[in-house]
XYZ file of C-alpha atoms in Angstrom:
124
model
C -82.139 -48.492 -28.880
C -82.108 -51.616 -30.754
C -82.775 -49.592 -34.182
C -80.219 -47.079 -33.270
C -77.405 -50.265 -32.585
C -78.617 -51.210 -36.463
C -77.810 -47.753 -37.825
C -74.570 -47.502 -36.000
C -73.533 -50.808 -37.901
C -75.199 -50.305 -41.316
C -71.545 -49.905 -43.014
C -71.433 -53.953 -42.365
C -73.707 -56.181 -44.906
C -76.777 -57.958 -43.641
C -75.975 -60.964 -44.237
C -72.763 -61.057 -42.349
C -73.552 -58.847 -39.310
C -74.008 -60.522 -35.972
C -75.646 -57.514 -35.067
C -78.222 -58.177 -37.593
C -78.475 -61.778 -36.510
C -78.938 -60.395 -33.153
C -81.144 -57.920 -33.927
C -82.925 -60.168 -36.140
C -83.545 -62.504 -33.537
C -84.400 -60.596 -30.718
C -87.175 -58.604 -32.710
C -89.092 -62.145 -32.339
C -89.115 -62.239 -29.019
C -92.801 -61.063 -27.838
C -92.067 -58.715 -24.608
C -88.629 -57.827 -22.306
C -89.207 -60.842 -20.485
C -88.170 -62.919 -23.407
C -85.801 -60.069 -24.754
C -83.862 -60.041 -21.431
C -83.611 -64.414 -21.475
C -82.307 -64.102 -24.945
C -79.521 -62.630 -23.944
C -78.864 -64.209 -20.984
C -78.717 -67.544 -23.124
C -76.642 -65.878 -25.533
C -74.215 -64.149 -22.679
C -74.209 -66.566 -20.130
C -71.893 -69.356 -22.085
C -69.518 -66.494 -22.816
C -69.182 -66.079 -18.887
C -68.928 -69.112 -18.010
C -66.267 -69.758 -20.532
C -63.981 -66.925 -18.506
C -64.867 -67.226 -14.865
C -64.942 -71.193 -14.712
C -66.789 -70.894 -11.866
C -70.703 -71.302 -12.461
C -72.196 -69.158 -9.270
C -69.870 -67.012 -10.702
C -70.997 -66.751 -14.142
C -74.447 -66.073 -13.314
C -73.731 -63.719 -11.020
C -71.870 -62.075 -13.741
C -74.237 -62.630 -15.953
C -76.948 -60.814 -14.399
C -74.484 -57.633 -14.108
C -74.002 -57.652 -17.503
C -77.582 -57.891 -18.339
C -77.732 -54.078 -16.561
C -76.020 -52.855 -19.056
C -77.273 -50.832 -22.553
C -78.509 -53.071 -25.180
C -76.322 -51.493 -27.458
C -73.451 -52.558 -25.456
C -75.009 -56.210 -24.508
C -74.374 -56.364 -28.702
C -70.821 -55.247 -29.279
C -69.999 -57.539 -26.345
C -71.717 -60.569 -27.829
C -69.937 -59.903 -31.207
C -67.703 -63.052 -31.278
C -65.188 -60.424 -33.186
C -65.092 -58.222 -29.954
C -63.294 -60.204 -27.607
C -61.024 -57.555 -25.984
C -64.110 -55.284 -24.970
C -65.916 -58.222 -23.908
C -62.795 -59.221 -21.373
C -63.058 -55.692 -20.302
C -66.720 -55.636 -19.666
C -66.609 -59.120 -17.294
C -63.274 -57.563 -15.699
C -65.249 -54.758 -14.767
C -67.915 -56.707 -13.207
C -65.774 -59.262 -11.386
C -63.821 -56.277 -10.005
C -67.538 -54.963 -8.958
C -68.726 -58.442 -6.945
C -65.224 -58.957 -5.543
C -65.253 -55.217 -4.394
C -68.983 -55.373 -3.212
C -67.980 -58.906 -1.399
C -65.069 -57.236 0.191
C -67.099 -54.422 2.182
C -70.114 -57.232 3.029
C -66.643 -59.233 4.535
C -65.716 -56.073 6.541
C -68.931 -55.267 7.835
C -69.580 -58.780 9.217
C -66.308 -58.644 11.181
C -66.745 -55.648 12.370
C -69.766 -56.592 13.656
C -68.711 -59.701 15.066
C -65.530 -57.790 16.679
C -68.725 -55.174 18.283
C -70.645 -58.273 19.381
C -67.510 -60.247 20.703
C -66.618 -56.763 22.986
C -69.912 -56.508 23.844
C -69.767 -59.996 25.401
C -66.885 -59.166 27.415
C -67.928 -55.713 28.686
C -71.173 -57.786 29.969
C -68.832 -60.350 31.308
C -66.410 -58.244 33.244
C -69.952 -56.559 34.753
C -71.519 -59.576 35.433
């Protein structure tokens, strides 16, 4: 993946490519482990920058991380702002939306509990 990233940017000189930095860069790292923290120290100032909120950002973070390597590098292009917007819009609209149903559920389970209560009472 990471060679075919290089390819897809070889019209852009070596020496000025922040792909090739990147790429450069992570090819040191010894196993995914390292690969994976890499990024998440290069992405996660990015975030943070955005969202302004830091439970936030990681969260967000760690999203982002999920997605193709190829894409991790376009969006950690400093030139690629717009599609880097887009990607964290896209995962804020995720958590909020995922958030949302976990916020429904619990009241509806509380509402279940509550008339549970009061069928037992009016029994009792």
């Amino acid at each position: 993946i990471l060679t075919e990233c290089m390819k897809s940017n070889a019209n852009e000189t070596a020496s000025n490519s922040n792909y090739y930095t990147l790429y450069h860069d992570i090819s040191k790292c010894n196993n995914s482990a390292e690969k994976i923290e890499y990024l998440r120290n290069k992405l996660y100032p990015m975030v943070e920058e955005y969202v302004f909120q830091k439970n936030l950002a990681e969260t967000i973070t760690e999203m982002l991380l999920m997605l193709d390597v190829s894409e991790l590098f376009v969006i950690l292009d400093p030139k690629e702002v717009t599609q880097r917007k887009h990607r964290m819009d896209q995962a804020i609209q995720a958590y909020l939306s995922l958030n949302k149903h976990a916020i429904t559920q619990q009241q509806q389970k509380k509402q279940q509990q509550q008339q549970l209560k009061n069928v037992n009472a009016q029994n009792a």
